[in-house]
Amino acid sequence: GNSVTQMEGPVTLSEEAFLTINCTYTATGYPSLFWYVQYPGEGLQLLLKATKADDKGSNKGFEATYRKETTSFHLEKGSVQVSDSAVYFCALSSSNTGKLIFGQGTTLQVKP
Amino acid sequence: GAVVSQHPSWVICKSGTSVKIECRSLDFQATTMFWYRQFPKQSLMLMATSNEGSKATYEQGVEKDKFLINHASLTLSTLTVTSAHPEDSSFYICSAPSAGTDTQYFGPGTRLTVL
């Protein structure tokens, strides 16, 4: 079945450091890929998405490229801020049902 | 952007009682809504798909008689946890897709604690 695997957390970085959170997936067909972010005490918010191979999603300085050859969708940011501290979820949707399959989430802690 | 609300945000109940959680799409209509369950430090697990005007579709392993879902209107879905037990304590989250897109909008979640 379809699945999403994220790197284990927590990830602790200093402000302005480079961030990479790895995400790989297993799916039949051509899924859409997403990164959602959950800030403390808030609901999940869509951070970025990509719907086909080689697409790059970007938002708020975050980027992720849909790599079909490596079945990956790694999240990157060149310079993190304390306000980026949150839990990040990689997810896929592989049908027109709208169902999302989530990775286990990665907690990011950015220290000043 | 689109807003999805949940009520209540947290609830504590005694074992054996039933609890109803509401999910509303505030500025858009949703013929489909999704209910997830999130355990501490774990991912979201899809429980069921709520369909306006028809029965909900449950994921494998989810007891449909225990987790009753009613999609009463195009802006409201309810999840009722019947005869709750401590193992039902969790964070319940709903989401709704915006029409014509594959973007889901999530509610803030409801923390259920069963004593």
Short mmCIF file of N, CA, C and O in Angstrom, two decimals, chain B residues 11-88:
data_model
loop_
_atom_site.label_atom_id
_atom_site.label_comp_id
_atom_site.label_asym_id
_atom_site.label_seq_id
_atom_site.Cartn_x
_atom_site.Cartn_y
_atom_site.Cartn_z
N VAL B 11 -12.27 18.16 25.54
CA VAL B 11 -13.38 17.61 26.31
C VAL B 11 -12.85 16.49 27.19
O VAL B 11 -12.02 15.69 26.76
N ILE B 12 -13.35 16.47 28.40
CA ILE B 12 -13.05 15.39 29.35
C ILE B 12 -14.36 14.71 29.68
O ILE B 12 -15.35 15.37 30.00
N CYS B 13 -14.39 13.40 29.61
CA CYS B 13 -15.63 12.68 29.89
C CYS B 13 -15.33 11.42 30.70
O CYS B 13 -14.18 10.96 30.76
N LYS B 14 -16.39 10.88 31.30
CA LYS B 14 -16.26 9.64 32.05
C LYS B 14 -16.38 8.44 31.13
O LYS B 14 -17.06 8.49 30.10
N SER B 15 -15.73 7.37 31.50
CA SER B 15 -15.78 6.15 30.73
C SER B 15 -17.23 5.67 30.60
O SER B 15 -18.00 5.72 31.56
N GLY B 16 -17.61 5.29 29.39
CA GLY B 16 -18.97 4.81 29.14
C GLY B 16 -19.91 5.85 28.58
O GLY B 16 -20.99 5.51 28.08
N THR B 17 -19.52 7.09 28.62
CA THR B 17 -20.36 8.15 28.06
C THR B 17 -20.01 8.37 26.59
O THR B 17 -19.01 7.86 26.09
N SER B 18 -20.86 9.14 25.91
CA SER B 18 -20.63 9.45 24.49
C SER B 18 -20.27 10.92 24.33
O SER B 18 -20.75 11.77 25.08
N VAL B 19 -19.46 11.19 23.37
CA VAL B 19 -18.99 12.55 23.13
C VAL B 19 -19.16 12.88 21.65
O VAL B 19 -18.79 12.08 20.78
N LYS B 20 -19.70 14.07 21.37
CA LYS B 20 -19.89 14.52 19.99
C LYS B 20 -18.92 15.64 19.68
O LYS B 20 -18.81 16.61 20.43
N ILE B 21 -18.25 15.52 18.55
CA ILE B 21 -17.31 16.55 18.08
C ILE B 21 -17.82 17.09 16.74
O ILE B 21 -18.18 16.31 15.85
N GLU B 22 -17.85 18.41 16.63
CA GLU B 22 -18.35 19.04 15.42
C GLU B 22 -17.21 19.58 14.56
O GLU B 22 -16.22 20.09 15.08
N CYS B 23 -17.39 19.47 13.26
CA CYS B 23 -16.43 20.02 12.30
C CYS B 23 -17.22 20.87 11.31
O CYS B 23 -18.14 20.36 10.66
N ARG B 24 -16.83 22.14 11.20
CA ARG B 24 -17.56 23.04 10.31
C ARG B 24 -16.62 23.71 9.32
O ARG B 24 -15.53 24.17 9.69
N SER B 25 -17.05 23.79 8.08
CA SER B 25 -16.35 24.61 7.10
C SER B 25 -17.04 25.97 7.11
O SER B 25 -18.23 26.08 6.88
N LEU B 26 -16.28 27.01 7.44
CA LEU B 26 -16.89 28.30 7.74
C LEU B 26 -17.17 29.15 6.50
O LEU B 26 -18.10 29.95 6.51
N ASP B 27 -16.40 29.02 5.48
CA ASP B 27 -16.59 29.92 4.33
C ASP B 27 -16.60 29.17 3.00
O ASP B 27 -16.41 29.77 1.95
N PHE B 28 -16.83 27.87 3.08
CA PHE B 28 -16.97 27.11 1.85
C PHE B 28 -17.78 25.85 2.15
O PHE B 28 -17.93 25.45 3.29
N GLN B 29 -18.31 25.27 1.11
CA GLN B 29 -19.10 24.06 1.26
C GLN B 29 -18.23 22.83 1.00
O GLN B 29 -17.35 22.86 0.13
N ALA B 30 -18.50 21.80 1.74
CA ALA B 30 -17.68 20.58 1.63
C ALA B 30 -18.59 19.36 1.59
O ALA B 30 -19.23 19.03 2.59
N THR B 31 -18.67 18.73 0.44
CA THR B 31 -19.46 17.50 0.34
C THR B 31 -18.73 16.34 1.00
O THR B 31 -19.33 15.32 1.31
N THR B 32 -17.45 16.50 1.18
CA THR B 32 -16.63 15.47 1.82
C THR B 32 -15.80 16.10 2.92
O THR B 32 -15.26 17.20 2.74
N MET B 33 -15.72 15.42 4.04
CA MET B 33 -14.82 15.82 5.11
C MET B 33 -14.11 14.56 5.60
O MET B 33 -14.62 13.44 5.41
N PHE B 34 -12.97 14.74 6.20
CA PHE B 34 -12.19 13.61 6.69
C PHE B 34 -11.96 13.74 8.18
O PHE B 34 -11.76 14.83 8.70
N TRP B 35 -11.97 12.61 8.85
CA TRP B 35 -11.68 12.57 10.28
C TRP B 35 -10.39 11.77 10.50
O TRP B 35 -10.25 10.65 10.01
N TYR B 36 -9.49 12.39 11.28
CA TYR B 36 -8.21 11.78 11.61
C TYR B 36 -8.08 11.66 13.13
O TYR B 36 -8.71 12.41 13.89
N ARG B 37 -7.20 10.77 13.50
CA ARG B 37 -6.86 10.60 14.91
C ARG B 37 -5.34 10.71 15.02
O ARG B 37 -4.60 10.16 14.19
N GLN B 38 -4.90 11.46 16.03
CA GLN B 38 -3.47 11.66 16.20
C GLN B 38 -3.08 11.33 17.62
O GLN B 38 -3.55 11.96 18.57
N PHE B 39 -2.21 10.36 17.78
CA PHE B 39 -1.68 10.02 19.09
C PHE B 39 -0.45 10.88 19.36
O PHE B 39 0.19 11.37 18.43
N PRO B 40 -0.11 11.06 20.64
CA PRO B 40 1.03 11.91 20.99
C PRO B 40 2.29 11.53 20.23
O PRO B 40 2.66 10.36 20.18
N LYS B 41 2.90 12.52 19.61
CA LYS B 41 4.15 12.36 18.90
C LYS B 41 4.05 11.35 17.76
O LYS B 41 5.05 10.74 17.37
N GLN B 42 2.85 11.18 17.24
CA GLN B 42 2.67 10.27 16.11
C GLN B 42 1.95 10.99 14.98
O GLN B 42 1.51 12.11 15.12
N SER B 43 1.83 10.30 13.89
CA SER B 43 1.23 10.90 12.72
C SER B 43 -0.29 10.88 12.79
O SER B 43 -0.88 10.32 13.70
N LEU B 44 -0.90 11.50 11.82
CA LEU B 44 -2.35 11.47 11.70
C LEU B 44 -2.76 10.18 10.99
O LEU B 44 -2.22 9.84 9.94
N MET B 45 -3.74 9.51 11.56
CA MET B 45 -4.27 8.30 10.96
C MET B 45 -5.69 8.58 10.49
O MET B 45 -6.54 8.96 11.30
N LEU B 46 -5.95 8.36 9.22
CA LEU B 46 -7.29 8.59 8.69
C LEU B 46 -8.24 7.57 9.27
O LEU B 46 -7.99 6.37 9.22
N MET B 47 -9.35 8.06 9.82
CA MET B 47 -10.35 7.18 10.40
C MET B 47 -11.47 6.91 9.40
O MET B 47 -11.90 5.77 9.23
N ALA B 48 -11.97 7.99 8.79
CA ALA B 48 -13.14 7.82 7.93
C ALA B 48 -13.32 9.03 7.04
O ALA B 48 -12.81 10.12 7.32
N THR B 49 -14.07 8.80 5.98
CA THR B 49 -14.46 9.86 5.06
C THR B 49 -15.94 10.13 5.28
O THR B 49 -16.77 9.20 5.18
N SER B 50 -16.26 11.37 5.58
CA SER B 50 -17.63 11.77 5.83
C SER B 50 -18.23 12.32 4.53
O SER B 50 -17.65 13.21 3.91
N ASN B 51 -19.35 11.77 4.12
CA ASN B 51 -19.97 12.14 2.85
C ASN B 51 -21.34 12.76 3.08
O ASN B 51 -22.21 12.14 3.69
N GLU B 52 -21.53 13.95 2.60
CA GLU B 52 -22.82 14.63 2.76
C GLU B 52 -23.90 13.87 2.01
O GLU B 52 -23.74 13.59 0.81
N GLY B 53 -24.94 13.50 2.71
CA GLY B 53 -26.07 12.84 2.09
C GLY B 53 -25.94 11.34 1.95
O GLY B 53 -26.84 10.69 1.41
N SER B 54 -24.85 10.78 2.43
CA SER B 54 -24.70 9.33 2.37
C SER B 54 -23.86 8.84 3.54
O SER B 54 -23.36 9.64 4.33
N LYS B 55 -23.71 7.53 3.62
CA LYS B 55 -22.97 6.96 4.75
C LYS B 55 -21.48 7.28 4.67
O LYS B 55 -20.91 7.42 3.58
N ALA B 56 -20.89 7.33 5.84
CA ALA B 56 -19.45 7.54 5.90
C ALA B 56 -18.71 6.28 5.46
O ALA B 56 -19.24 5.16 5.57
N THR B 57 -17.52 6.47 4.98
CA THR B 57 -16.65 5.36 4.59
C THR B 57 -15.54 5.25 5.62
O THR B 57 -14.78 6.19 5.82
N TYR B 58 -15.44 4.08 6.24
CA TYR B 58 -14.47 3.90 7.32
C TYR B 58 -13.23 3.17 6.82
O TYR B 58 -13.31 2.28 5.98
N GLU B 59 -12.10 3.56 7.39
CA GLU B 59 -10.85 2.88 7.07
C GLU B 59 -10.81 1.53 7.80
O GLU B 59 -11.51 1.32 8.81
N GLN B 60 -9.99 0.67 7.27
CA GLN B 60 -9.87 -0.66 7.84
C GLN B 60 -9.44 -0.58 9.30
O GLN B 60 -8.52 0.16 9.65
N GLY B 61 -10.14 -1.32 10.14
CA GLY B 61 -9.80 -1.36 11.55
C GLY B 61 -10.52 -0.35 12.41
O GLY B 61 -10.40 -0.38 13.64
N VAL B 62 -11.27 0.55 11.81
CA VAL B 62 -12.02 1.56 12.57
C VAL B 62 -13.44 1.06 12.77
O VAL B 62 -14.12 0.70 11.81
N GLU B 63 -13.88 1.03 14.03
CA GLU B 63 -15.22 0.51 14.35
C GLU B 63 -16.28 1.55 14.03
O GLU B 63 -16.39 2.58 14.70
N LYS B 64 -17.08 1.28 13.04
CA LYS B 64 -18.09 2.26 12.62
C LYS B 64 -19.20 2.43 13.65
O LYS B 64 -19.83 3.48 13.72
N ASP B 65 -19.44 1.41 14.47
CA ASP B 65 -20.47 1.53 15.50
C ASP B 65 -19.98 2.32 16.70
O ASP B 65 -20.78 2.76 17.53
N LYS B 66 -18.68 2.45 16.82
CA LYS B 66 -18.12 3.19 17.94
C LYS B 66 -17.90 4.66 17.56
O LYS B 66 -18.08 5.55 18.36
N PHE B 67 -17.49 4.88 16.35
CA PHE B 67 -17.23 6.23 15.86
C PHE B 67 -18.30 6.58 14.81
O PHE B 67 -18.14 6.32 13.62
N LEU B 68 -19.38 7.18 15.31
CA LEU B 68 -20.51 7.49 14.43
C LEU B 68 -20.27 8.83 13.75
O LEU B 68 -19.98 9.83 14.41
N ILE B 69 -20.43 8.84 12.44
CA ILE B 69 -20.21 10.05 11.68
C ILE B 69 -21.49 10.42 10.94
O ILE B 69 -22.11 9.59 10.29
N ASN B 70 -21.84 11.70 11.06
CA ASN B 70 -23.01 12.22 10.39
C ASN B 70 -22.63 13.51 9.67
O ASN B 70 -22.14 14.44 10.28
N HIS B 71 -22.88 13.54 8.38
CA HIS B 71 -22.57 14.74 7.58
C HIS B 71 -23.90 15.44 7.32
O HIS B 71 -24.54 15.23 6.30
N ALA B 72 -24.29 16.27 8.29
CA ALA B 72 -25.65 16.81 8.32
C ALA B 72 -25.93 17.83 7.23
O ALA B 72 -27.07 17.99 6.79
N SER B 73 -24.90 18.56 6.83
CA SER B 73 -25.10 19.59 5.81
C SER B 73 -23.79 19.78 5.06
O SER B 73 -22.80 19.12 5.35
N LEU B 74 -23.80 20.69 4.12
CA LEU B 74 -22.60 20.92 3.33
C LEU B 74 -21.51 21.65 4.10
O LEU B 74 -20.41 21.86 3.58
N THR B 75 -21.80 22.04 5.33
CA THR B 75 -20.79 22.73 6.14
C THR B 75 -20.57 22.09 7.50
O THR B 75 -19.81 22.62 8.31
N LEU B 76 -21.20 20.95 7.77
CA LEU B 76 -21.11 20.36 9.10
C LEU B 76 -21.00 18.85 9.04
O LEU B 76 -21.81 18.17 8.42
N SER B 77 -19.98 18.33 9.72
CA SER B 77 -19.85 16.90 9.96
C SER B 77 -19.63 16.70 11.45
O SER B 77 -18.95 17.50 12.08
N THR B 78 -20.23 15.65 12.00
CA THR B 78 -20.04 15.35 13.41
C THR B 78 -19.49 13.95 13.59
O THR B 78 -19.83 13.02 12.85
N LEU B 79 -18.63 13.83 14.60
CA LEU B 79 -18.06 12.54 14.99
C LEU B 79 -18.50 12.29 16.42
O LEU B 79 -18.23 13.11 17.30
N THR B 80 -19.21 11.20 16.65
CA THR B 80 -19.62 10.83 17.99
C THR B 80 -18.88 9.59 18.44
O THR B 80 -18.96 8.55 17.77
N VAL B 81 -18.14 9.75 19.52
CA VAL B 81 -17.43 8.61 20.11
C VAL B 81 -18.38 8.00 21.13
O VAL B 81 -18.70 8.62 22.15
N THR B 82 -18.89 6.83 20.84
CA THR B 82 -19.91 6.20 21.70
C THR B 82 -19.24 5.31 22.75
O THR B 82 -18.21 4.68 22.48
N SER B 83 -19.83 5.30 23.93
CA SER B 83 -19.32 4.48 25.03
C SER B 83 -17.79 4.59 25.11
O SER B 83 -17.05 3.60 24.98
N ALA B 84 -17.36 5.81 25.32
CA ALA B 84 -15.92 6.08 25.29
C ALA B 84 -15.18 5.37 26.42
O ALA B 84 -15.71 5.21 27.53
N HIS B 85 -13.97 4.96 26.12
CA HIS B 85 -13.09 4.34 27.10
C HIS B 85 -11.74 5.05 27.09
O HIS B 85 -11.42 5.76 26.13
N PRO B 86 -10.94 4.86 28.11
CA PRO B 86 -9.65 5.58 28.17
C PRO B 86 -8.79 5.41 26.93
O PRO B 86 -8.09 6.35 26.54
N GLU B 87 -8.87 4.27 26.27
CA GLU B 87 -8.05 4.07 25.08
C GLU B 87 -8.51 4.90 23.89
O GLU B 87 -7.80 4.99 22.88
N ASP B 88 -9.69 5.51 24.03
CA ASP B 88 -10.17 6.42 22.98
C ASP B 88 -9.62 7.83 23.14
O ASP B 88 -9.83 8.69 22.27
#
